[in-house]
Amino acid sequence: MKKFLIRSALFLVPVILLLSILEYGLGKVQNTYNTKRNNLEKQLDSIEVLLIGNSRTLYGVNPAYFSRKGYNLSNISQTMFYISELGIRYVPQMPKLRCVIIEVSPQSLGVDLIDGKEHWRDFYYSQFWSIDYPENKWYDIKRYSKFFLYQPLQSCYYASRLFKVNLAQDLHRNGWLFVRSPKTREFINNDMGKKRAAFNEGVYKENRFQRNAALLEKLIVEIQKHHAVCILITSPAFETFTKYADKTIAKKRFQAIQRIADTYHCPYVNYFYDKRYTIDDYADNDHFCYIGAQKYSKIINAEIVEKYCQ
């Protein structure tokens, strides 16, 4: 037994040491989650306009075009659970905050990451924001290990680069993510738009609506408690997408958002069918590239920031 224990120790010690080195190195890899948090927390005392939502606002709204200091706390596939958790955590820490703009897409109130292919994003929030989604298993190793969070093969690749990896190189200090214009328009068409609309509808779960609506309401109350204005928005999508979004379903969801806005006396600005943009403004069927982001950001500033955030 003693020899067995010694041999086990001789085997395990190098493995544990190697994993420890990997975990330490992977902790230095920059991604949109830890980079956003670092940038946000350095600016809390000066932010006047906070924008929080999903990828449409992450790519589409650059606070550099605001007349007041802004920060974009949106992220890819960021669901209402995380929008609410992040807003409730940081709004009280912003002494100069005047308004919070919340993106509420047609799918926002019926989506949680755990139900879809991007469930892995839950664990990025767990590790880099210390926010745990309540339905995730406490023993899932991705909650604790960056080696398994990034996946072993990818982690080993990062190690081969001596962990000098920046996964957020196009993320600006104000939280906006720069997206280039596509080299061709082959993915912005009716066929791709129809598939994208079908995918978005496929991730919507009716049984998620009540809780997500309650989370949105909880966030609105917290914002108003700190004497800031709360504005709800729905960002634009190109006609190749909007024509395939079921209008009856979309109308029902927009009405649900409007009811919440009316209940809490919040402005709601729905840009979903906005026709002021061309194909050159889009990176795909429902996300802006940097060209469209410049236009949309200036519109947000003129129609929302300057109107409501004074």
Tab-separated table of N, CA, C and O in Angstrom, residues 3 27 41 55 65 79 83-84 96 101 107 114 136 142 162 171 174 176 180 194 208 227 242 251 264 280-281 289 295:
chain	number	residue	atom	x	y	z
A	3	LYS	N	3.912	1.593	-1.183
A	3	LYS	CA	4.513	1.776	-2.502
A	3	LYS	C	3.495	2.331	-3.496
A	3	LYS	O	3.816	3.168	-4.338
A	27	GLY	N	-5.759	32.048	-17.092
A	27	GLY	CA	-6.368	33.194	-16.415
A	27	GLY	C	-5.921	34.520	-16.996
A	27	GLY	O	-6.568	35.551	-16.766
A	41	GLU	N	-15.246	48.389	-14.623
A	41	GLU	CA	-14.983	48.727	-13.227
A	41	GLU	C	-13.989	49.867	-13.077
A	41	GLU	O	-13.948	50.517	-12.028
A	55	SER	N	-26.046	40.714	-28.624
A	55	SER	CA	-25.082	41.014	-29.682
A	55	SER	C	-25.517	42.147	-30.603
A	55	SER	O	-24.677	42.825	-31.199
A	65	TYR	N	-20.188	57.890	-29.894
A	65	TYR	CA	-21.030	58.868	-30.594
A	65	TYR	C	-22.091	59.490	-29.688
A	65	TYR	O	-22.937	60.231	-30.154
A	79	THR	N	-28.461	36.891	-22.103
A	79	THR	CA	-29.881	36.712	-21.826
A	79	THR	C	-30.348	37.644	-20.709
A	79	THR	O	-29.550	38.276	-20.023
A	83	ILE	N	-28.451	40.127	-18.027
A	83	ILE	CA	-28.720	41.569	-18.154
A	83	ILE	C	-29.184	42.109	-16.809
A	83	ILE	O	-28.702	43.144	-16.328
A	84	SER	N	-30.117	41.404	-16.186
A	84	SER	CA	-30.649	41.835	-14.900
A	84	SER	C	-29.593	41.759	-13.801
A	84	SER	O	-29.413	42.712	-13.013
A	96	LYS	N	-22.798	58.945	-11.350
A	96	LYS	CA	-23.176	59.927	-12.370
A	96	LYS	C	-24.189	59.376	-13.377
A	96	LYS	O	-24.530	60.058	-14.346
A	101	ILE	N	-30.122	52.091	-21.011
A	101	ILE	CA	-30.823	51.647	-22.212
A	101	ILE	C	-30.725	50.126	-22.268
A	101	ILE	O	-29.628	49.566	-22.320
A	107	GLN	N	-37.005	37.907	-28.965
A	107	GLN	CA	-36.794	36.627	-28.285
A	107	GLN	C	-36.335	36.778	-26.832
A	107	GLN	O	-36.277	35.793	-26.092
A	114	ILE	N	-29.120	27.896	-21.093
A	114	ILE	CA	-29.120	26.474	-20.768
A	114	ILE	C	-29.976	25.651	-21.737
A	114	ILE	O	-29.788	24.450	-21.883
A	136	ASN	N	-27.692	25.527	-13.392
A	136	ASN	CA	-26.459	24.815	-13.716
A	136	ASN	C	-26.042	23.912	-12.556
A	136	ASN	O	-26.217	24.266	-11.388
A	142	LYS	N	-16.625	22.970	-15.605
A	142	LYS	CA	-16.423	24.228	-16.348
A	142	LYS	C	-16.709	25.453	-15.475
A	142	LYS	O	-16.354	26.559	-15.844
A	162	LEU	N	2.151	30.577	-25.293
A	162	LEU	CA	2.562	31.139	-24.000
A	162	LEU	C	1.470	32.031	-23.414
A	162	LEU	O	1.747	32.993	-22.704
A	171	LEU	N	-12.569	44.658	-29.196
A	171	LEU	CA	-13.433	45.256	-28.179
A	171	LEU	C	-12.855	46.579	-27.724
A	171	LEU	O	-11.720	46.647	-27.261
A	174	ASN	N	-14.917	51.319	-24.412
A	174	ASN	CA	-16.282	51.693	-24.023
A	174	ASN	C	-17.278	50.542	-24.164
A	174	ASN	O	-18.483	50.744	-24.044
A	176	TRP	N	-17.975	48.622	-26.798
A	176	TRP	CA	-18.470	48.321	-28.146
A	176	TRP	C	-17.502	47.398	-28.866
A	176	TRP	O	-16.278	47.540	-28.755
A	180	ARG	N	-16.139	44.143	-38.735
A	180	ARG	CA	-15.809	44.575	-40.094
A	180	ARG	C	-16.962	44.341	-41.064
A	180	ARG	O	-17.835	43.511	-40.808
A	194	LYS	N	-33.986	33.777	-43.707
A	194	LYS	CA	-35.060	32.866	-43.302
A	194	LYS	C	-34.544	31.836	-42.304
A	194	LYS	O	-35.217	31.536	-41.288
A	208	ARG	N	-40.280	30.262	-20.278
A	208	ARG	CA	-39.268	31.168	-19.721
A	208	ARG	C	-39.795	32.601	-19.585
A	208	ARG	O	-39.161	33.424	-18.925
A	227	HIS	N	-32.679	56.821	-9.316
A	227	HIS	CA	-33.030	58.084	-9.981
A	227	HIS	C	-32.438	58.212	-11.384
A	227	HIS	O	-32.073	59.304	-11.822
A	242	THR	N	-36.261	40.460	-41.213
A	242	THR	CA	-37.560	40.870	-40.654
A	242	THR	C	-38.739	40.296	-41.451
A	242	THR	O	-39.795	40.033	-40.882
A	251	LYS	N	-45.562	40.894	-33.105
A	251	LYS	CA	-46.470	41.912	-32.560
A	251	LYS	C	-46.853	41.589	-31.120
A	251	LYS	O	-46.875	42.479	-30.253
A	264	TYR	N	-44.123	50.682	-15.823
A	264	TYR	CA	-43.068	51.372	-15.072
A	264	TYR	C	-42.734	52.747	-15.650
A	264	TYR	O	-41.733	53.354	-15.273
A	280	ASP	N	-25.244	47.662	-46.878
A	280	ASP	CA	-23.858	47.994	-46.533
A	280	ASP	C	-23.668	48.244	-45.048
A	280	ASP	O	-22.530	48.261	-44.560
A	281	ASP	N	-24.764	48.461	-44.324
A	281	ASP	CA	-24.680	48.729	-42.890
A	281	ASP	C	-24.604	47.448	-42.062
A	281	ASP	O	-24.337	47.505	-40.860
A	289	CYS	N	-22.504	45.971	-39.062
A	289	CYS	CA	-21.058	46.090	-39.079
A	289	CYS	C	-20.730	47.488	-38.544
A	289	CYS	O	-21.628	48.231	-38.133
A	295	LYS	N	-24.053	54.802	-37.807
A	295	LYS	CA	-25.355	55.426	-38.074
A	295	LYS	C	-26.321	55.216	-36.904
A	295	LYS	O	-26.970	56.159	-36.434
